[in-house]
Coordinates of C-alpha atoms in Angstrom, one line a residue:
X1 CA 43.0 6.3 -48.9
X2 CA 41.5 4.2 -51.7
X3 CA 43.6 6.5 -54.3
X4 CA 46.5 5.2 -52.0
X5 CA 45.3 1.9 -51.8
X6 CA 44.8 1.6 -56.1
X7 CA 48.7 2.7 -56.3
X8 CA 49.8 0.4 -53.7
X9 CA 48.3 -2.3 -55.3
X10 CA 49.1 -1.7 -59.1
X11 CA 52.9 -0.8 -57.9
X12 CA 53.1 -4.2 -56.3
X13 CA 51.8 -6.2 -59.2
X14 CA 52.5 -4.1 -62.1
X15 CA 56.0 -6.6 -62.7
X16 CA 53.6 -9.7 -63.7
X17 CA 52.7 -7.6 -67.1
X18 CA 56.3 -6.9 -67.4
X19 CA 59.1 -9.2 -66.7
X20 CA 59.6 -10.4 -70.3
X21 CA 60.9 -6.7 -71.3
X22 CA 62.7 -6.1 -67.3
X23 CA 64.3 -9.7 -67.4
X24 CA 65.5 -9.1 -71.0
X25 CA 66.7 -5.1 -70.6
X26 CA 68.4 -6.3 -67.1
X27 CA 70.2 -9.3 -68.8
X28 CA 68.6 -12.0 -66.1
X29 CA 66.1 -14.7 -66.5
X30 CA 62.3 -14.1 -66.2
X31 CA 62.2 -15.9 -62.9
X32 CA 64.7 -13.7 -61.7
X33 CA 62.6 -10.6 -62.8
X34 CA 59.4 -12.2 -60.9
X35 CA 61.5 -11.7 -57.5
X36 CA 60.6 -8.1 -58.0
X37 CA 57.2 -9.4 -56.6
X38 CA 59.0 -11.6 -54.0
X39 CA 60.8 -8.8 -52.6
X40 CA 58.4 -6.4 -51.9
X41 CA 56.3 -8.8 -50.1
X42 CA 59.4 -10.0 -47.8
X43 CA 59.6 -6.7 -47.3
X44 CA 55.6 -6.3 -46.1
X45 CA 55.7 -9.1 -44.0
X46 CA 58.2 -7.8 -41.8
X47 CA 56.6 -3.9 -41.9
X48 CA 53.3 -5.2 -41.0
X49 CA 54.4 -7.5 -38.0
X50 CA 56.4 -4.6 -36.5
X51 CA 54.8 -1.5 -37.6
X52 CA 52.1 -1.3 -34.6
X53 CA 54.5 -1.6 -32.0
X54 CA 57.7 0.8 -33.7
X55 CA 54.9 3.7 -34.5
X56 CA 52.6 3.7 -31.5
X57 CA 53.6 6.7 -30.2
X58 CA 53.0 8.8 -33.3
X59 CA 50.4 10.1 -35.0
X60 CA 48.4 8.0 -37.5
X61 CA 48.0 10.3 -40.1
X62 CA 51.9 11.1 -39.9
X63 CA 52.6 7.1 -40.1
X64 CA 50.0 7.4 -42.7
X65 CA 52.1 9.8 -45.1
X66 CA 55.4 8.4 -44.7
X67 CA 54.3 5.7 -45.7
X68 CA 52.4 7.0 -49.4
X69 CA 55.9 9.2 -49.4
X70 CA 57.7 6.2 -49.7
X71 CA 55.9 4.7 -52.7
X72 CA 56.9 8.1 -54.4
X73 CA 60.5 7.0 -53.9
X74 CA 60.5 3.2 -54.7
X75 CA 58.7 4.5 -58.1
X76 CA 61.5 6.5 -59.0
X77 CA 64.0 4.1 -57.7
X78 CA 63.1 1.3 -59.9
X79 CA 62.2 3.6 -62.7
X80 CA 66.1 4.6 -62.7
X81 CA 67.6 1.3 -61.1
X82 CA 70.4 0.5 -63.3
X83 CA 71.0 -2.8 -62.1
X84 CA 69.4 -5.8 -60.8
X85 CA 69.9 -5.2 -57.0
X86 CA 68.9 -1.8 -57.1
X87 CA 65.9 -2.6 -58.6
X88 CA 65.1 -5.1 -55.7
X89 CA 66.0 -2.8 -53.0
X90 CA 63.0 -0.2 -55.0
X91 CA 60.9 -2.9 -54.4
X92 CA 62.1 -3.6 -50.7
X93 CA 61.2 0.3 -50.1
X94 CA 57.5 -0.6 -51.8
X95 CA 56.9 -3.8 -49.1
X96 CA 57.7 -1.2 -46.6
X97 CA 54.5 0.8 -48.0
X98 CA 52.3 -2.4 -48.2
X99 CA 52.8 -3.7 -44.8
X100 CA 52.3 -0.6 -43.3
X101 CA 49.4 0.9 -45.3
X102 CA 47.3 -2.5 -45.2
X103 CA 48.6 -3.2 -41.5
X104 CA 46.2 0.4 -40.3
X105 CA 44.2 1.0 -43.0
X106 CA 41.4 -0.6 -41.1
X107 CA 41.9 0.8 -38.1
X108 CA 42.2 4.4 -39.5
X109 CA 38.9 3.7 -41.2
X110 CA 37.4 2.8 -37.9
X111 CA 38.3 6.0 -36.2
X112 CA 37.5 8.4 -38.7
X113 CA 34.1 6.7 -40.2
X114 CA 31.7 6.5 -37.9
X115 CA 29.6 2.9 -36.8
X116 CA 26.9 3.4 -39.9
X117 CA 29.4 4.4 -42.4
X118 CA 32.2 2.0 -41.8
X119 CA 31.1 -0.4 -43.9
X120 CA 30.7 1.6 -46.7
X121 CA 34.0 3.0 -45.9
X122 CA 35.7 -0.5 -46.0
X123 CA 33.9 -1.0 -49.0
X124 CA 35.4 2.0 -50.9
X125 CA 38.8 1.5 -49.9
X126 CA 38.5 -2.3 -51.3
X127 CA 37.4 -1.4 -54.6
X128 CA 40.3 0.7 -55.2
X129 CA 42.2 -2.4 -55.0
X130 CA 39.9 -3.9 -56.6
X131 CA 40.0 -1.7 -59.6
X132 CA 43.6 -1.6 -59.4
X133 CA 43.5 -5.8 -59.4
X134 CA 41.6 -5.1 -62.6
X135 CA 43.6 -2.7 -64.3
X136 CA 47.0 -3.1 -63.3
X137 CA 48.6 -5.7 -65.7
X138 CA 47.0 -4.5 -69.0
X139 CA 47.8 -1.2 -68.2
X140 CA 51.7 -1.9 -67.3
X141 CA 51.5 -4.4 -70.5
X142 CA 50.3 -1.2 -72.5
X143 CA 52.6 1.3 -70.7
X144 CA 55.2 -1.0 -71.1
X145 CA 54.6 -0.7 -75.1
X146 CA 55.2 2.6 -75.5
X147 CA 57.1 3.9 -73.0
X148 CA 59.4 1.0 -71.7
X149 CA 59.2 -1.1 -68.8
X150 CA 60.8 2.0 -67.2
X151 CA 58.2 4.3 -68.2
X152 CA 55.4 2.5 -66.9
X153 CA 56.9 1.7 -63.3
X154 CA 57.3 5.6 -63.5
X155 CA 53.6 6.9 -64.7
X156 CA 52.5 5.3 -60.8
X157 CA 54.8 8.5 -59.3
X158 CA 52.6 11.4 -59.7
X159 CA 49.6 9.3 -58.9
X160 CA 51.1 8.7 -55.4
X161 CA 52.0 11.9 -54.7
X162 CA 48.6 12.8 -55.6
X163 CA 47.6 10.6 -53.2
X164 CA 50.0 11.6 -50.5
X165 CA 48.9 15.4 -50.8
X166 CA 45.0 14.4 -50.9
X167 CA 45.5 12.6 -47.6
X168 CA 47.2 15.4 -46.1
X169 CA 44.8 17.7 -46.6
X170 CA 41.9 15.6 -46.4
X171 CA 42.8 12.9 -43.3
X172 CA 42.5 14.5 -39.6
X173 CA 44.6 14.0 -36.9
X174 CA 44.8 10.7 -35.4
X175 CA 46.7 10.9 -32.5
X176 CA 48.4 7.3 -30.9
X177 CA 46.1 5.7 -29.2
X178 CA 47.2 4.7 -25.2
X179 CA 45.5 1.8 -23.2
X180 CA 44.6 -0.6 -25.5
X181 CA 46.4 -4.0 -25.3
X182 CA 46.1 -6.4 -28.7
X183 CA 46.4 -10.0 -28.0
X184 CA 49.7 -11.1 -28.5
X185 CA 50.8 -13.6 -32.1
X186 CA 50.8 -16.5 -29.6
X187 CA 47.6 -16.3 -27.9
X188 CA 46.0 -15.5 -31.7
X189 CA 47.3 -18.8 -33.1
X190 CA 46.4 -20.4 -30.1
X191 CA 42.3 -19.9 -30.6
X192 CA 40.8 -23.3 -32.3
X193 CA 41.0 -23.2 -36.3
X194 CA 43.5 -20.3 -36.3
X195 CA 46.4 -21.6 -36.8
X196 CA 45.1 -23.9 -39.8
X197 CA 43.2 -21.5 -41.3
X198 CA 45.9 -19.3 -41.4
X199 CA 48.2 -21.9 -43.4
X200 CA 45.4 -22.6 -45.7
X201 CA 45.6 -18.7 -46.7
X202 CA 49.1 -19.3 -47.1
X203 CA 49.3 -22.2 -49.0
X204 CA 46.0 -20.5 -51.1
X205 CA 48.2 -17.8 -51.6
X206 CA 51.1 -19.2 -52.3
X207 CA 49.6 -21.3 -55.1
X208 CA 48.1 -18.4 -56.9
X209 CA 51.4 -16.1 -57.0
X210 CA 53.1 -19.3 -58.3
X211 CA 51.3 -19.1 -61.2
X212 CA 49.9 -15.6 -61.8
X213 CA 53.6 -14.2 -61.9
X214 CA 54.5 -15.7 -64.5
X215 CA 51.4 -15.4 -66.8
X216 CA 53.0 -13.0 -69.1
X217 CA 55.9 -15.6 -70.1
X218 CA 53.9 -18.7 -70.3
X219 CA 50.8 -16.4 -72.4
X220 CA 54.0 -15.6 -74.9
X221 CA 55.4 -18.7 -75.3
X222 CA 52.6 -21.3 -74.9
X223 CA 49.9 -19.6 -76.4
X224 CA 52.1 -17.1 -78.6
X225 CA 49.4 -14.3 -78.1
X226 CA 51.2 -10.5 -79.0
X227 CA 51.2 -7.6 -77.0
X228 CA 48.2 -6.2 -78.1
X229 CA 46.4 -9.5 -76.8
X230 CA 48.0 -9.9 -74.1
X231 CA 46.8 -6.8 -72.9
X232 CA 43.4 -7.5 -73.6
X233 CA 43.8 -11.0 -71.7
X234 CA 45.4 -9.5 -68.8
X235 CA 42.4 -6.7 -68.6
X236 CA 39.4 -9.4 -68.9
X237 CA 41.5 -11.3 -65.8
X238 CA 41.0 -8.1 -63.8
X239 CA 37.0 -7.2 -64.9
X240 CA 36.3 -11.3 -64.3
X241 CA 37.8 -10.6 -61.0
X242 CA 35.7 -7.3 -60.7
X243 CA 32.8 -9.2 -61.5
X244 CA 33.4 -12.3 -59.1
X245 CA 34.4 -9.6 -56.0
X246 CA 30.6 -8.2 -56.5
X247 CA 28.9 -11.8 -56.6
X248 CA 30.8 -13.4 -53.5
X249 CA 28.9 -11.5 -50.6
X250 CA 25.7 -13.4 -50.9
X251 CA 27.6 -16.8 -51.6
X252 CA 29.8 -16.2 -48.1
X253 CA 26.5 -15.2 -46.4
X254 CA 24.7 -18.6 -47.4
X255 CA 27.5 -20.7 -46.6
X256 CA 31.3 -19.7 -45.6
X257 CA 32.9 -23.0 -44.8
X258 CA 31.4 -23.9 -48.7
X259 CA 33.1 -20.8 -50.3
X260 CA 36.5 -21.0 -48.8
X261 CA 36.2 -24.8 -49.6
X262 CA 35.4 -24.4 -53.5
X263 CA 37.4 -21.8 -54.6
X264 CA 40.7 -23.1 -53.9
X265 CA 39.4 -26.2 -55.7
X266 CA 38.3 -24.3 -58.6
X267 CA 41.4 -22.5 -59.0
X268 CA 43.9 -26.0 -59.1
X269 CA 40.9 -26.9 -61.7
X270 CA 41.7 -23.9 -64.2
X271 CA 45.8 -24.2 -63.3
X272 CA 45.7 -28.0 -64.5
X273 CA 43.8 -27.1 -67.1
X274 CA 45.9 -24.5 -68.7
X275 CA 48.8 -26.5 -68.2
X276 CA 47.3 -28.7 -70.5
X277 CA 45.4 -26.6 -73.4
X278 CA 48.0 -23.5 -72.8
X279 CA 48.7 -23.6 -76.7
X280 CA 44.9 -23.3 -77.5
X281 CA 44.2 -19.7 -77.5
X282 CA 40.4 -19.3 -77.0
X283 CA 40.2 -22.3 -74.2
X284 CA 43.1 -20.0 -72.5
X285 CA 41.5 -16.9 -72.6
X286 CA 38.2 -18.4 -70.9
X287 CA 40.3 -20.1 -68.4
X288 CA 42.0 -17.2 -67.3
X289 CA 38.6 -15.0 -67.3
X290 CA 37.6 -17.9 -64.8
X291 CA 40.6 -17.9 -62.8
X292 CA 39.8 -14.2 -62.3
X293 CA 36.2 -14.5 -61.5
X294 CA 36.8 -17.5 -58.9
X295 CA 40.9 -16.0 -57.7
X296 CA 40.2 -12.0 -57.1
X297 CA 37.6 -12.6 -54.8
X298 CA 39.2 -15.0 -52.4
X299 CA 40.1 -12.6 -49.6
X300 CA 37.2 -11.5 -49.2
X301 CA 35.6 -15.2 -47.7
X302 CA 38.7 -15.2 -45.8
X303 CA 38.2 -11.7 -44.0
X304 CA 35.1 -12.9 -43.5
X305 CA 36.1 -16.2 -41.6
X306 CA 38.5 -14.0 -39.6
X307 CA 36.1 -11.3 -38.4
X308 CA 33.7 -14.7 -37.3
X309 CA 36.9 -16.5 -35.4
X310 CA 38.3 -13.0 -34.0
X311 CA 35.2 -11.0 -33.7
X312 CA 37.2 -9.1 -30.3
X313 CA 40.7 -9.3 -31.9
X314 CA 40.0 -8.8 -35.2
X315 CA 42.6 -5.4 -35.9
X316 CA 45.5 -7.9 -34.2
X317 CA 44.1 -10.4 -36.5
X318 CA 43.8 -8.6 -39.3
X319 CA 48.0 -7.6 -39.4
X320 CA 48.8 -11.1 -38.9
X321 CA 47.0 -11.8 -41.7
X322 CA 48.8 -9.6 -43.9
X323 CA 52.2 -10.5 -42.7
X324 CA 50.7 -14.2 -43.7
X325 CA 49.3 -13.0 -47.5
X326 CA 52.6 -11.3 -48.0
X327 CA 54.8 -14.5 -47.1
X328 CA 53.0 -16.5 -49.3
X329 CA 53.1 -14.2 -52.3
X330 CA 57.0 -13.7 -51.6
X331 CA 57.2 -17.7 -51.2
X332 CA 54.9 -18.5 -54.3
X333 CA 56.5 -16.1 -56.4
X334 CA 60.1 -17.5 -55.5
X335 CA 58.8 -21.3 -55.8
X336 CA 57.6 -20.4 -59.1
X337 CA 60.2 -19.0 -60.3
X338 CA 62.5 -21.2 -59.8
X339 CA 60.8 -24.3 -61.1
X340 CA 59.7 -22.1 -64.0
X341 CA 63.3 -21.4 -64.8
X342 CA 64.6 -25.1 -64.3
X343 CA 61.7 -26.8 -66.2
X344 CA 59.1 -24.5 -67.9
X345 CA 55.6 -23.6 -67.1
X346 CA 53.9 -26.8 -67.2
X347 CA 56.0 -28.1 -64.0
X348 CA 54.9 -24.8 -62.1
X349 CA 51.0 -24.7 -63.0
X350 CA 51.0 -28.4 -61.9
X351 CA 53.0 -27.2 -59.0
X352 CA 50.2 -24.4 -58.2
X353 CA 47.4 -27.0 -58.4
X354 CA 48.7 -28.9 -55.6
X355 CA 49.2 -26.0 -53.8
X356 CA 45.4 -25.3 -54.0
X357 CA 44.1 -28.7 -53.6
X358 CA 46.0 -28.7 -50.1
X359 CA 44.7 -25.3 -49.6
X360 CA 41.1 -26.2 -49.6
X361 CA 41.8 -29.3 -47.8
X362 CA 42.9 -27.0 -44.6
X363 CA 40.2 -24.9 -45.4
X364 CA 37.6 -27.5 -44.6
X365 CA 39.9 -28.5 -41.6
X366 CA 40.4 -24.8 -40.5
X367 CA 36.5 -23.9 -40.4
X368 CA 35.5 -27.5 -38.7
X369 CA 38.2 -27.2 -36.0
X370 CA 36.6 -23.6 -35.6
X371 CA 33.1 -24.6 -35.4
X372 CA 32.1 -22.0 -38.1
X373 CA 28.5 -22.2 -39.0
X374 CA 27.6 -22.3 -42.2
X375 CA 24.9 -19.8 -42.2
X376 CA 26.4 -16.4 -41.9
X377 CA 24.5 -12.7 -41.4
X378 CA 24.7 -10.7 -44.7
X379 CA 28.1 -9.4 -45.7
X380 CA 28.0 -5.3 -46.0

């Protein structure tokens, strides 16, 4: 499952290290190209608001491989699309993937690890995101180099299918579960601080994918760095964000409200400021190692917060989350590239800084109206 969760993850944002070379061999502009990202997370949202309710009558581990089957197709689909809406529906078939695979992974993990071991489970399956956070853009940038946009989008299709036939062997069965009632969208956003807190992880959301989509363009032609840089750049984004994923658990423990609070405001920080010193190469490169460091770990103080608020409807929770991370990304991607394509990059990093300044702004609001205590117990 964390091989599974690595290719999920580097399939949906391999695009961001290469929408110069797909916008210019599919004869469309780069924002067009960064709805590659917008499509497959429309395409998540509405998998991981329905999935529950159209597969509960089937096995888990069965749901479980069609949905790793089904990266092996988009991979080849948009490896071979030869034109622009084929390419997005390759993408549509990956959101399918994402919704669904984030939608149970927990609560696969919860039946197949036992009470001492979840933890560490949860743990394991994060960091192959994690890593795949990390490595995902310089590898497609460097893929991308020597064996076309093409080849690179390709190279993630034997990875998946290893993936699908280690979880067949390895997963057991996990028959539907019957009797257990989840508490309905309504009654979730209902509960004090919910609803708020779940638009300030939109609007978080949104304002990061605004700008990190379209990195690549903006690193090319504001800073003019080549490919070989950018590469490099792209990979210290994703070790930055390694490092600030293992440093967040003892901030979140000490105080919650604090974390979800700052980091939001950190980011708009580092977005105004490359919209300002983008042509200065050295202050660009440690802004975007900071972005990393204080972006990659954001979920994680908001998984928190929503195992605190939801501590008995915290699987229901958890989808609804998703559905909510996925609609932003689609919306942030979109937003930004459109204003990127009608008036450059500077108007869309200013753009992503307002989005963040509101987002911690409802932060504060979402964990006051919740009563969450600032003091937390340790986070596994």
């Amino acid at each position: 499952m964390t091989l599974c969760a690595f290719v999920l993850v580097s399939s949906e944002f391999l695009p961001v290290s290469l929408l110069t070379p797909m916008a210019r061999d599919m004869i469309i502009s780069e924002g067009q190209a960064g709805q590659a990202i917008a499509a497959s997370g429309l395409f998540a949202v509405l998998t991981s608001l329905s999935i529950s309710s159209l597969t509960r009558k089937l096995d888990r581990k069965l749901v479980i491989l069609w949905l790793t089957g089904l990266m092996i197709v988009s991979g080849a689909i948009v490896a071979f699309a030869p034109s622009y809406p084929v390419l997005l529906a390759g993408r549509a078939v990956l959101g399918i993937a994402i919704g669904g695979c984030w939608s149970m992974s927990t609560a696969v993990l919860m039946r197949i690890s036992n009470g001492a071991f979840l933890p560490r489970a949860i743990a394991t399956l994060q960091g192959g995101s994690a890593l795949a956070t990390a490595v995902a853009a310089p590898m497609g940038s460097l893929l991308g180099s020597v064996v076309g946009w093409r080849g690179a989008f390709f190279c993630l299709v034997p990875l998946a299918a290893l993936a699908l036939i280690w979880q067949a062997v390895s997963l057991p069965k996990l028959p539907a579960q019957h009797g257990s009632r989840q508490a309905s969208v309504i009654t979730l956003l209902s509960k004090p601080g919910i609803f708020i807190g779940l638009i300030a992880v939109a609007v978080l959301f949104m304002g990061q994918f605004a700008l990190f989509t379209y990195l690549r363009p903006f690193l090319e032609t504001v800073t003019h760095v080549d490919i070989s840089w950018l590469s490099i750049i792209l990979l210290l984004i994703g070790l930055s964000g390694l490092a600030g994923t293992a440093a967040i658990g003892p901030l979140v423990a000490m105080n919650l409200r604090r974390v979800l609070v700052v980091i939001p405001a950190l980011m708009a920080g580092v977005a105004l400021a490359l919209a300002s010193f983008g042509g200065s190469f050295w202050p660009t490169v440690l802004l975007l190692a900071a972005w990393g460091l204080i972006a990659t770990p954001a979920p994680v103080g908001w998984f928190t917060w929503l195992s605190q608020v939801l501590p008995d409807d915290a699987e229901a929770g958890g989808g609804l989350m998703v559905a909510v991370i996925q609609l932003a990304i689609t919306l942030g991607a979109t937003m930004g590239g459109a204003i990127f394509d009608a008036t450059g990059v500077r108007a869309t990093f200013e753009v992503s800084a307002a989005l963040l300044v509101l987002a911690a702004f409802l932060a504060a609001m979402a964990a006051r109206r919740a009563g969450q205590r600032c003091e937390l117990s340790p986070v596994s």
